[in-house]
Amino acid sequence: MTIKNHKKQRAFLKWAGGKYNLIEKITQLLPKRAETLVEPFVGAGSVFLNTQYKNYVLNDINPDLIGLYRHLQLQPENLISECAKLYQSKFNNADAYYSIRTEFNQETDTFRRAVIFTYLNRHGYNGLCRYNLSGQYNVPFGRYVKPYFPEAEMYFFAEKAQNASFTQIDFQTCMQHAPKGAVIYCDPPYVSLSETANFTQYSRAGFAFHDQQRLAHTAAELALKGTNTVLISNHDTPISRKLYHNANIRSTKVSRVISQKVENRRAVKEVLALYKVGSIHQSTKPV
C-alpha cells in the first residue's frame, strides 16, 4: 500500500492542516492489504497522493474543492492551461486579486470557479481557504513576490485521480457508505487548542463539537462491527483523548504550517487515533 522508492509528493494546493509532514507516520498505521482508501475530509489530498491503493473515495463538504478535483480529473490539460493564464505578474497585486476574488464570488460556472480557486489559493494570504457566513470567499491578498504555479503537481494529481471517485456529502454518510474492508482516514477540522483558536470555516458550514462526537462514534461503530478500520488525526488535547477513548492513540509532534502569527508556527502535539477492526472496546458512547 504505502509508496516505497517513490518521491514524496506535495499537494498542488496550500491547505491549513495539510498532512505532508505526517505522511510517514500516517501510512505506517494504515492497513496495507485494503484495496480502497476513503477520505471523508480529503483537503489538499496529501495522504491520497502518497499512498498506493487500487481505488480511492475522496470526499469533502467544500463544493469548490470537489468541483476543482472533478474538472482536473476529467480535463487536466484544459484546466491547467487556463490556470496558467492567471500566474502573470499583472495579476499579482492587490487590485487584481480583489477583482478576481469578486469575480469568483459572483461566478456560477464550476469550471471557471475551479480556475480561479487555484489562483486564490496561491495568491491569497497564507494559503487559507475561508468563507464568510454568506458563503463569500474572503481571504485577503497574500503579497507574495512570485506565486508558484504547481503545474507538475496538478498533472500528478490528475493522473492519480483516474482511480478515484469524488463526492461532496456529509462525512458520516461517506463513512457509512464505505466499501466493506476499505480503510478510512479522517482529517477533520481540529479540536481547538484554546478558546481563541477555534477556526473551523474551511467550508461554508462550520464543524461543531457535536460533529467531533459524531466522527468518533461512527469510527468506533464501524470498527466494532468489523466493517472498516478508521484512522483519525487531531490536536492532542484532553478533549481529543476523551473523544477517542476506545481507540489506539499515538501522539506525535508536527510543525504548524499555517498560522496568522509567525511566532506561533511551532511544533504542536497531534494524535493519531486508530480504530482497528477486532481491537475496539465495547463502549462506543461518545463524550
mmCIF file with all atom_site columns, C-alpha atoms in Angstrom, residues 76-263:
data_model
loop_
_atom_site.group_PDB
_atom_site.id
_atom_site.type_symbol
_atom_site.label_atom_id
_atom_site.label_alt_id
_atom_site.label_comp_id
_atom_site.label_asym_id
_atom_site.label_entity_id
_atom_site.label_seq_id
_atom_site.pdbx_PDB_ins_code
_atom_site.Cartn_x
_atom_site.Cartn_y
_atom_site.Cartn_z
_atom_site.occupancy
_atom_site.B_iso_or_equiv
_atom_site.pdbx_formal_charge
_atom_site.auth_seq_id
_atom_site.auth_comp_id
_atom_site.auth_asym_id
_atom_site.auth_atom_id
_atom_site.pdbx_PDB_model_num
ATOM 1   C CA . PRO A 1 76  ? -6.473  18.255 -16.878 1.00 0.00 ? 76  PRO A CA 1
ATOM 2   C CA . GLU A 1 77  ? -4.808  19.916 -19.869 1.00 0.00 ? 77  GLU A CA 1
ATOM 3   C CA . ASN A 1 78  ? -7.622  22.395 -20.383 1.00 0.00 ? 78  ASN A CA 1
ATOM 4   C CA . LEU A 1 79  ? -7.881  23.283 -16.719 1.00 0.00 ? 79  LEU A CA 1
ATOM 5   C CA . ILE A 1 80  ? -4.134  23.631 -16.160 1.00 0.00 ? 80  ILE A CA 1
ATOM 6   C CA . SER A 1 81  ? -3.776  25.741 -19.281 1.00 0.00 ? 81  SER A CA 1
ATOM 7   C CA . GLU A 1 82  ? -6.473  28.139 -18.067 1.00 0.00 ? 82  GLU A CA 1
ATOM 8   C CA . CYS A 1 83  ? -4.948  28.285 -14.580 1.00 0.00 ? 83  CYS A CA 1
ATOM 9   C CA . ALA A 1 84  ? -1.555  29.220 -16.019 1.00 0.00 ? 84  ALA A CA 1
ATOM 10  C CA . LYS A 1 85  ? -3.014  32.380 -17.563 1.00 0.00 ? 85  LYS A CA 1
ATOM 11  C CA . LEU A 1 86  ? -3.571  33.856 -14.097 1.00 0.00 ? 86  LEU A CA 1
ATOM 12  C CA . TYR A 1 87  ? 0.035   33.320 -12.984 1.00 0.00 ? 87  TYR A CA 1
ATOM 13  C CA . GLN A 1 88  ? 1.320   36.506 -14.615 1.00 0.00 ? 88  GLN A CA 1
ATOM 14  C CA . SER A 1 89  ? 2.840   39.489 -12.821 1.00 0.00 ? 89  SER A CA 1
ATOM 15  C CA . LYS A 1 90  ? -0.091  41.698 -13.824 1.00 0.00 ? 90  LYS A CA 1
ATOM 16  C CA . PHE A 1 91  ? -2.386  39.567 -11.670 1.00 0.00 ? 91  PHE A CA 1
ATOM 17  C CA . ASN A 1 92  ? -0.054  39.553 -8.660  1.00 0.00 ? 92  ASN A CA 1
ATOM 18  C CA . ASN A 1 93  ? -1.197  42.756 -6.992  1.00 0.00 ? 93  ASN A CA 1
ATOM 19  C CA . ALA A 1 94  ? -3.950  43.699 -4.569  1.00 0.00 ? 94  ALA A CA 1
ATOM 20  C CA . ASP A 1 95  ? -6.234  45.383 -7.119  1.00 0.00 ? 95  ASP A CA 1
ATOM 21  C CA . ALA A 1 96  ? -6.128  42.409 -9.481  1.00 0.00 ? 96  ALA A CA 1
ATOM 22  C CA . TYR A 1 97  ? -6.555  39.917 -6.648  1.00 0.00 ? 97  TYR A CA 1
ATOM 23  C CA . TYR A 1 98  ? -9.638  41.585 -5.193  1.00 0.00 ? 98  TYR A CA 1
ATOM 24  C CA . SER A 1 99  ? -11.152 41.991 -8.650  1.00 0.00 ? 99  SER A CA 1
ATOM 25  C CA . ILE A 1 100 ? -10.666 38.272 -9.357  1.00 0.00 ? 100 ILE A CA 1
ATOM 26  C CA . ARG A 1 101 ? -11.948 37.370 -5.910  1.00 0.00 ? 101 ARG A CA 1
ATOM 27  C CA . THR A 1 102 ? -15.110 39.376 -6.605  1.00 0.00 ? 102 THR A CA 1
ATOM 28  C CA . GLU A 1 103 ? -15.495 37.551 -9.907  1.00 0.00 ? 103 GLU A CA 1
ATOM 29  C CA . PHE A 1 104 ? -15.171 34.241 -8.069  1.00 0.00 ? 104 PHE A CA 1
ATOM 30  C CA . ASN A 1 105 ? -17.898 35.161 -5.588  1.00 0.00 ? 105 ASN A CA 1
ATOM 31  C CA . GLN A 1 106 ? -20.255 36.023 -8.447  1.00 0.00 ? 106 GLN A CA 1
ATOM 32  C CA . GLU A 1 107 ? -19.308 33.158 -10.776 1.00 0.00 ? 107 GLU A CA 1
ATOM 33  C CA . THR A 1 108 ? -21.693 30.215 -11.248 1.00 0.00 ? 108 THR A CA 1
ATOM 34  C CA . ASP A 1 109 ? -19.767 28.206 -13.851 1.00 0.00 ? 109 ASP A CA 1
ATOM 35  C CA . THR A 1 110 ? -17.950 25.412 -11.999 1.00 0.00 ? 110 THR A CA 1
ATOM 36  C CA . PHE A 1 111 ? -15.033 25.260 -14.454 1.00 0.00 ? 111 PHE A CA 1
ATOM 37  C CA . ARG A 1 112 ? -14.276 28.966 -14.132 1.00 0.00 ? 112 ARG A CA 1
ATOM 38  C CA . ARG A 1 113 ? -14.623 28.724 -10.359 1.00 0.00 ? 113 ARG A CA 1
ATOM 39  C CA . ALA A 1 114 ? -12.099 25.874 -10.388 1.00 0.00 ? 114 ALA A CA 1
ATOM 40  C CA . VAL A 1 115 ? -9.608  28.003 -12.324 1.00 0.00 ? 115 VAL A CA 1
ATOM 41  C CA . ILE A 1 116 ? -9.998  30.980 -10.006 1.00 0.00 ? 116 ILE A CA 1
ATOM 42  C CA . PHE A 1 117 ? -9.935  28.796 -6.895  1.00 0.00 ? 117 PHE A CA 1
ATOM 43  C CA . THR A 1 118 ? -6.369  27.676 -7.673  1.00 0.00 ? 118 THR A CA 1
ATOM 44  C CA . TYR A 1 119 ? -5.339  31.305 -8.241  1.00 0.00 ? 119 TYR A CA 1
ATOM 45  C CA . LEU A 1 120 ? -6.866  32.457 -4.949  1.00 0.00 ? 120 LEU A CA 1
ATOM 46  C CA . ASN A 1 121 ? -5.219  29.571 -3.117  1.00 0.00 ? 121 ASN A CA 1
ATOM 47  C CA . ARG A 1 122 ? -1.729  30.518 -4.294  1.00 0.00 ? 122 ARG A CA 1
ATOM 48  C CA . HIS A 1 123 ? -2.138  34.321 -4.200  1.00 0.00 ? 123 HIS A CA 1
ATOM 49  C CA . GLY A 1 124 ? -4.221  34.675 -1.033  1.00 0.00 ? 124 GLY A CA 1
ATOM 50  C CA . TYR A 1 125 ? -2.922  35.219 2.473   1.00 0.00 ? 125 TYR A CA 1
ATOM 51  C CA . ASN A 1 126 ? -1.087  32.236 3.926   1.00 0.00 ? 126 ASN A CA 1
ATOM 52  C CA . GLY A 1 127 ? -2.820  29.756 1.620   1.00 0.00 ? 127 GLY A CA 1
ATOM 53  C CA . LEU A 1 128 ? -6.032  29.947 3.619   1.00 0.00 ? 128 LEU A CA 1
ATOM 54  C CA . CYS A 1 129 ? -9.413  28.831 2.338   1.00 0.00 ? 129 CYS A CA 1
ATOM 55  C CA . ARG A 1 130 ? -12.134 30.750 4.156   1.00 0.00 ? 130 ARG A CA 1
ATOM 56  C CA . TYR A 1 131 ? -15.714 31.866 3.563   1.00 0.00 ? 131 TYR A CA 1
ATOM 57  C CA . ASN A 1 132 ? -17.905 34.283 5.482   1.00 0.00 ? 132 ASN A CA 1
ATOM 58  C CA . LEU A 1 133 ? -21.377 33.405 6.767   1.00 0.00 ? 133 LEU A CA 1
ATOM 59  C CA . SER A 1 134 ? -22.865 34.457 3.428   1.00 0.00 ? 134 SER A CA 1
ATOM 60  C CA . GLY A 1 135 ? -20.681 31.960 1.595   1.00 0.00 ? 135 GLY A CA 1
ATOM 61  C CA . GLN A 1 136 ? -18.361 34.605 0.142   1.00 0.00 ? 136 GLN A CA 1
ATOM 62  C CA . TYR A 1 137 ? -14.677 33.760 -0.173  1.00 0.00 ? 137 TYR A CA 1
ATOM 63  C CA . ASN A 1 138 ? -12.954 36.407 1.948   1.00 0.00 ? 138 ASN A CA 1
ATOM 64  C CA . VAL A 1 139 ? -9.233  35.601 2.233   1.00 0.00 ? 139 VAL A CA 1
ATOM 65  C CA . PRO A 1 140 ? -7.143  38.797 1.773   1.00 0.00 ? 140 PRO A CA 1
ATOM 66  C CA . PHE A 1 141 ? -4.289  39.262 -0.700  1.00 0.00 ? 141 PHE A CA 1
ATOM 67  C CA . GLY A 1 142 ? -1.095  37.424 0.238   1.00 0.00 ? 142 GLY A CA 1
ATOM 68  C CA . ARG A 1 143 ? 1.583   39.756 -1.187  1.00 0.00 ? 143 ARG A CA 1
ATOM 69  C CA . TYR A 1 144 ? 3.936   37.056 -2.490  1.00 0.00 ? 144 TYR A CA 1
ATOM 70  C CA . VAL A 1 145 ? 6.833   38.101 -4.735  1.00 0.00 ? 145 VAL A CA 1
ATOM 71  C CA . LYS A 1 146 ? 6.179   35.369 -7.312  1.00 0.00 ? 146 LYS A CA 1
ATOM 72  C CA . PRO A 1 147 ? 3.499   32.763 -6.509  1.00 0.00 ? 147 PRO A CA 1
ATOM 73  C CA . TYR A 1 148 ? 4.477   29.269 -7.571  1.00 0.00 ? 148 TYR A CA 1
ATOM 74  C CA . PHE A 1 149 ? 2.418   27.694 -10.328 1.00 0.00 ? 149 PHE A CA 1
ATOM 75  C CA . PRO A 1 150 ? 2.074   23.971 -9.410  1.00 0.00 ? 150 PRO A CA 1
ATOM 76  C CA . GLU A 1 151 ? 1.775   22.600 -12.946 1.00 0.00 ? 151 GLU A CA 1
ATOM 77  C CA . ALA A 1 152 ? 3.684   19.352 -12.334 1.00 0.00 ? 152 ALA A CA 1
ATOM 78  C CA . GLU A 1 153 ? 1.787   18.727 -9.093  1.00 0.00 ? 153 GLU A CA 1
ATOM 79  C CA . MET A 1 154 ? -1.544  19.251 -10.837 1.00 0.00 ? 154 MET A CA 1
ATOM 80  C CA . TYR A 1 155 ? -0.683  16.757 -13.569 1.00 0.00 ? 155 TYR A CA 1
ATOM 81  C CA . PHE A 1 156 ? 0.405   14.201 -10.969 1.00 0.00 ? 156 PHE A CA 1
ATOM 82  C CA . PHE A 1 157 ? -2.872  14.657 -9.110  1.00 0.00 ? 157 PHE A CA 1
ATOM 83  C CA . ALA A 1 158 ? -4.870  14.333 -12.329 1.00 0.00 ? 158 ALA A CA 1
ATOM 84  C CA . GLU A 1 159 ? -3.138  11.078 -13.290 1.00 0.00 ? 159 GLU A CA 1
ATOM 85  C CA . LYS A 1 160 ? -3.617  9.539  -9.860  1.00 0.00 ? 160 LYS A CA 1
ATOM 86  C CA . ALA A 1 161 ? -7.236  10.739 -9.746  1.00 0.00 ? 161 ALA A CA 1
ATOM 87  C CA . GLN A 1 162 ? -8.134  8.345  -12.564 1.00 0.00 ? 162 GLN A CA 1
ATOM 88  C CA . ASN A 1 163 ? -8.504  5.728  -9.800  1.00 0.00 ? 163 ASN A CA 1
ATOM 89  C CA . ALA A 1 164 ? -10.614 7.984  -7.595  1.00 0.00 ? 164 ALA A CA 1
ATOM 90  C CA . SER A 1 165 ? -14.236 8.955  -7.210  1.00 0.00 ? 165 SER A CA 1
ATOM 91  C CA . PHE A 1 166 ? -15.091 12.347 -5.705  1.00 0.00 ? 166 PHE A CA 1
ATOM 92  C CA . THR A 1 167 ? -18.098 13.034 -3.517  1.00 0.00 ? 167 THR A CA 1
ATOM 93  C CA . GLN A 1 168 ? -19.457 16.050 -1.661  1.00 0.00 ? 168 GLN A CA 1
ATOM 94  C CA . ILE A 1 169 ? -21.538 14.641 1.182   1.00 0.00 ? 169 ILE A CA 1
ATOM 95  C CA . ASP A 1 170 ? -21.589 14.673 4.981   1.00 0.00 ? 170 ASP A CA 1
ATOM 96  C CA . PHE A 1 171 ? -18.593 12.840 6.432   1.00 0.00 ? 171 PHE A CA 1
ATOM 97  C CA . GLN A 1 172 ? -20.756 10.400 8.400   1.00 0.00 ? 172 GLN A CA 1
ATOM 98  C CA . THR A 1 173 ? -22.679 9.394  5.286   1.00 0.00 ? 173 THR A CA 1
ATOM 99  C CA . CYS A 1 174 ? -19.381 8.954  3.452   1.00 0.00 ? 174 CYS A CA 1
ATOM 100 C CA . MET A 1 175 ? -18.019 6.699  6.190   1.00 0.00 ? 175 MET A CA 1
ATOM 101 C CA . GLN A 1 176 ? -21.171 4.613  6.476   1.00 0.00 ? 176 GLN A CA 1
ATOM 102 C CA . HIS A 1 177 ? -21.215 4.011  2.721   1.00 0.00 ? 177 HIS A CA 1
ATOM 103 C CA . ALA A 1 178 ? -17.561 2.987  2.517   1.00 0.00 ? 178 ALA A CA 1
ATOM 104 C CA . PRO A 1 179 ? -16.982 -0.431 0.920   1.00 0.00 ? 179 PRO A CA 1
ATOM 105 C CA . LYS A 1 180 ? -16.540 -3.211 3.435   1.00 0.00 ? 180 LYS A CA 1
ATOM 106 C CA . GLY A 1 181 ? -12.854 -3.707 4.116   1.00 0.00 ? 181 GLY A CA 1
ATOM 107 C CA . ALA A 1 182 ? -11.899 -0.228 2.928   1.00 0.00 ? 182 ALA A CA 1
ATOM 108 C CA . VAL A 1 183 ? -9.627  1.767  5.203   1.00 0.00 ? 183 VAL A CA 1
ATOM 109 C CA . ILE A 1 184 ? -10.910 5.201  6.221   1.00 0.00 ? 184 ILE A CA 1
ATOM 110 C CA . TYR A 1 185 ? -8.594  8.108  7.009   1.00 0.00 ? 185 TYR A CA 1
ATOM 111 C CA . CYS A 1 186 ? -10.194 11.162 8.637   1.00 0.00 ? 186 CYS A CA 1
ATOM 112 C CA . ASP A 1 187 ? -8.554  14.576 8.854   1.00 0.00 ? 187 ASP A CA 1
ATOM 113 C CA . PRO A 1 188 ? -11.359 16.747 10.270  1.00 0.00 ? 188 PRO A CA 1
ATOM 114 C CA . PRO A 1 189 ? -11.164 20.404 11.317  1.00 0.00 ? 189 PRO A CA 1
ATOM 115 C CA . TYR A 1 190 ? -9.243  20.111 14.547  1.00 0.00 ? 190 TYR A CA 1
ATOM 116 C CA . VAL A 1 191 ? -10.372 20.470 18.141  1.00 0.00 ? 191 VAL A CA 1
ATOM 117 C CA . SER A 1 192 ? -9.282  23.931 19.326  1.00 0.00 ? 192 SER A CA 1
ATOM 118 C CA . LEU A 1 193 ? -6.003  24.268 21.198  1.00 0.00 ? 193 LEU A CA 1
ATOM 119 C CA . SER A 1 194 ? -7.572  27.204 23.032  1.00 0.00 ? 194 SER A CA 1
ATOM 120 C CA . GLU A 1 195 ? -10.855 29.093 23.148  1.00 0.00 ? 195 GLU A CA 1
ATOM 121 C CA . THR A 1 196 ? -9.492  31.662 20.716  1.00 0.00 ? 196 THR A CA 1
ATOM 122 C CA . ALA A 1 197 ? -8.093  29.117 18.253  1.00 0.00 ? 197 ALA A CA 1
ATOM 123 C CA . ASN A 1 198 ? -11.448 27.897 17.014  1.00 0.00 ? 198 ASN A CA 1
ATOM 124 C CA . PHE A 1 199 ? -11.218 28.441 13.250  1.00 0.00 ? 199 PHE A CA 1
ATOM 125 C CA . THR A 1 200 ? -13.373 25.821 11.513  1.00 0.00 ? 200 THR A CA 1
ATOM 126 C CA . GLN A 1 201 ? -14.717 27.654 8.459   1.00 0.00 ? 201 GLN A CA 1
ATOM 127 C CA . TYR A 1 202 ? -12.901 25.628 5.797   1.00 0.00 ? 202 TYR A CA 1
ATOM 128 C CA . SER A 1 203 ? -16.284 25.200 4.131   1.00 0.00 ? 203 SER A CA 1
ATOM 129 C CA . ARG A 1 204 ? -19.443 27.275 4.296   1.00 0.00 ? 204 ARG A CA 1
ATOM 130 C CA . ALA A 1 205 ? -20.637 25.116 7.165   1.00 0.00 ? 205 ALA A CA 1
ATOM 131 C CA . GLY A 1 206 ? -18.699 25.017 10.427  1.00 0.00 ? 206 GLY A CA 1
ATOM 132 C CA . PHE A 1 207 ? -17.573 21.924 12.298  1.00 0.00 ? 207 PHE A CA 1
ATOM 133 C CA . ALA A 1 208 ? -19.004 21.920 15.816  1.00 0.00 ? 208 ALA A CA 1
ATOM 134 C CA . PHE A 1 209 ? -18.103 19.759 18.823  1.00 0.00 ? 209 PHE A CA 1
ATOM 135 C CA . HIS A 1 210 ? -21.176 17.677 18.079  1.00 0.00 ? 210 HIS A CA 1
ATOM 136 C CA . ASP A 1 211 ? -19.568 16.820 14.748  1.00 0.00 ? 211 ASP A CA 1
ATOM 137 C CA . GLN A 1 212 ? -16.390 15.731 16.532  1.00 0.00 ? 212 GLN A CA 1
ATOM 138 C CA . GLN A 1 213 ? -18.563 13.418 18.625  1.00 0.00 ? 213 GLN A CA 1
ATOM 139 C CA . ARG A 1 214 ? -20.331 12.034 15.547  1.00 0.00 ? 214 ARG A CA 1
ATOM 140 C CA . LEU A 1 215 ? -16.966 11.305 13.942  1.00 0.00 ? 215 LEU A CA 1
ATOM 141 C CA . ALA A 1 216 ? -15.557 9.437  16.936  1.00 0.00 ? 216 ALA A CA 1
ATOM 142 C CA . HIS A 1 217 ? -18.767 7.473  17.433  1.00 0.00 ? 217 HIS A CA 1
ATOM 143 C CA . THR A 1 218 ? -19.022 6.490  13.756  1.00 0.00 ? 218 THR A CA 1
ATOM 144 C CA . ALA A 1 219 ? -15.381 5.367  13.656  1.00 0.00 ? 219 ALA A CA 1
ATOM 145 C CA . ALA A 1 220 ? -15.869 3.192  16.732  1.00 0.00 ? 220 ALA A CA 1
ATOM 146 C CA . GLU A 1 221 ? -19.071 1.670  15.355  1.00 0.00 ? 221 GLU A CA 1
ATOM 147 C CA . LEU A 1 222 ? -17.511 0.719  12.023  1.00 0.00 ? 222 LEU A CA 1
ATOM 148 C CA . ALA A 1 223 ? -14.512 -0.919 13.668  1.00 0.00 ? 223 ALA A CA 1
ATOM 149 C CA . LEU A 1 224 ? -16.678 -2.711 16.237  1.00 0.00 ? 224 LEU A CA 1
ATOM 150 C CA . LYS A 1 225 ? -18.925 -4.131 13.510  1.00 0.00 ? 225 LYS A CA 1
ATOM 151 C CA . GLY A 1 226 ? -15.842 -5.359 11.663  1.00 0.00 ? 226 GLY A CA 1
ATOM 152 C CA . THR A 1 227 ? -16.633 -3.225 8.617   1.00 0.00 ? 227 THR A CA 1
ATOM 153 C CA . ASN A 1 228 ? -13.746 -0.764 8.428   1.00 0.00 ? 228 ASN A CA 1
ATOM 154 C CA . THR A 1 229 ? -10.567 0.288  10.166  1.00 0.00 ? 229 THR A CA 1
ATOM 155 C CA . VAL A 1 230 ? -10.552 4.052  10.746  1.00 0.00 ? 230 VAL A CA 1
ATOM 156 C CA . LEU A 1 231 ? -7.628  6.396  11.464  1.00 0.00 ? 231 LEU A CA 1
ATOM 157 C CA . ILE A 1 232 ? -8.298  9.944  12.725  1.00 0.00 ? 232 ILE A CA 1
ATOM 158 C CA . SER A 1 233 ? -5.891  12.882 13.105  1.00 0.00 ? 233 SER A CA 1
ATOM 159 C CA . ASN A 1 234 ? -6.483  15.710 15.578  1.00 0.00 ? 234 ASN A CA 1
ATOM 160 C CA . HIS A 1 235 ? -4.786  18.004 18.061  1.00 0.00 ? 235 HIS A CA 1
ATOM 161 C CA . ASP A 1 236 ? -3.537  16.205 21.145  1.00 0.00 ? 236 ASP A CA 1
ATOM 162 C CA . THR A 1 237 ? -5.778  17.709 23.818  1.00 0.00 ? 237 THR A CA 1
ATOM 163 C CA . PRO A 1 238 ? -7.646  16.267 26.823  1.00 0.00 ? 238 PRO A CA 1
ATOM 164 C CA . ILE A 1 239 ? -10.856 16.647 24.802  1.00 0.00 ? 239 ILE A CA 1
ATOM 165 C CA . SER A 1 240 ? -9.421  14.672 21.889  1.00 0.00 ? 240 SER A CA 1
ATOM 166 C CA . ARG A 1 241 ? -8.284  11.878 24.172  1.00 0.00 ? 241 ARG A CA 1
ATOM 167 C CA . LYS A 1 242 ? -11.758 11.670 25.719  1.00 0.00 ? 242 LYS A CA 1
ATOM 168 C CA . LEU A 1 243 ? -13.347 11.604 22.278  1.00 0.00 ? 243 LEU A CA 1
ATOM 169 C CA . TYR A 1 244 ? -11.086 8.768  21.169  1.00 0.00 ? 244 TYR A CA 1
ATOM 170 C CA . HIS A 1 245 ? -11.095 6.882  24.477  1.00 0.00 ? 245 HIS A CA 1
ATOM 171 C CA . ASN A 1 246 ? -11.659 3.486  22.830  1.00 0.00 ? 246 ASN A CA 1
ATOM 172 C CA . ALA A 1 247 ? -9.064  3.909  20.077  1.00 0.00 ? 247 ALA A CA 1
ATOM 173 C CA . ASN A 1 248 ? -5.371  3.125  19.995  1.00 0.00 ? 248 ASN A CA 1
ATOM 174 C CA . ILE A 1 249 ? -3.866  6.605  20.407  1.00 0.00 ? 249 ILE A CA 1
ATOM 175 C CA . ARG A 1 250 ? -0.424  7.664  19.311  1.00 0.00 ? 250 ARG A CA 1
ATOM 176 C CA . SER A 1 251 ? 0.937   11.148 19.938  1.00 0.00 ? 251 SER A CA 1
ATOM 177 C CA . THR A 1 252 ? 3.365   12.967 17.682  1.00 0.00 ? 252 THR A CA 1
ATOM 178 C CA . LYS A 1 253 ? 4.708   16.448 17.078  1.00 0.00 ? 253 LYS A CA 1
ATOM 179 C CA . VAL A 1 254 ? 4.306   18.338 13.834  1.00 0.00 ? 254 VAL A CA 1
ATOM 180 C CA . SER A 1 255 ? 5.257   21.847 12.747  1.00 0.00 ? 255 SER A CA 1
ATOM 181 C CA . ARG A 1 256 ? 2.319   24.162 12.315  1.00 0.00 ? 256 ARG A CA 1
ATOM 182 C CA . VAL A 1 257 ? 2.404   25.285 8.694   1.00 0.00 ? 257 VAL A CA 1
ATOM 183 C CA . ILE A 1 258 ? -0.358  27.889 8.675   1.00 0.00 ? 258 ILE A CA 1
ATOM 184 C CA . SER A 1 259 ? -0.740  30.405 11.477  1.00 0.00 ? 259 SER A CA 1
ATOM 185 C CA . GLN A 1 260 ? -1.556  34.099 11.400  1.00 0.00 ? 260 GLN A CA 1
ATOM 186 C CA . LYS A 1 261 ? 1.394   34.891 13.678  1.00 0.00 ? 261 LYS A CA 1
ATOM 187 C CA . VAL A 1 262 ? 4.880   33.804 12.700  1.00 0.00 ? 262 VAL A CA 1
ATOM 188 C CA . GLU A 1 263 ? 5.843   33.215 16.326  1.00 0.00 ? 263 GLU A CA 1
#
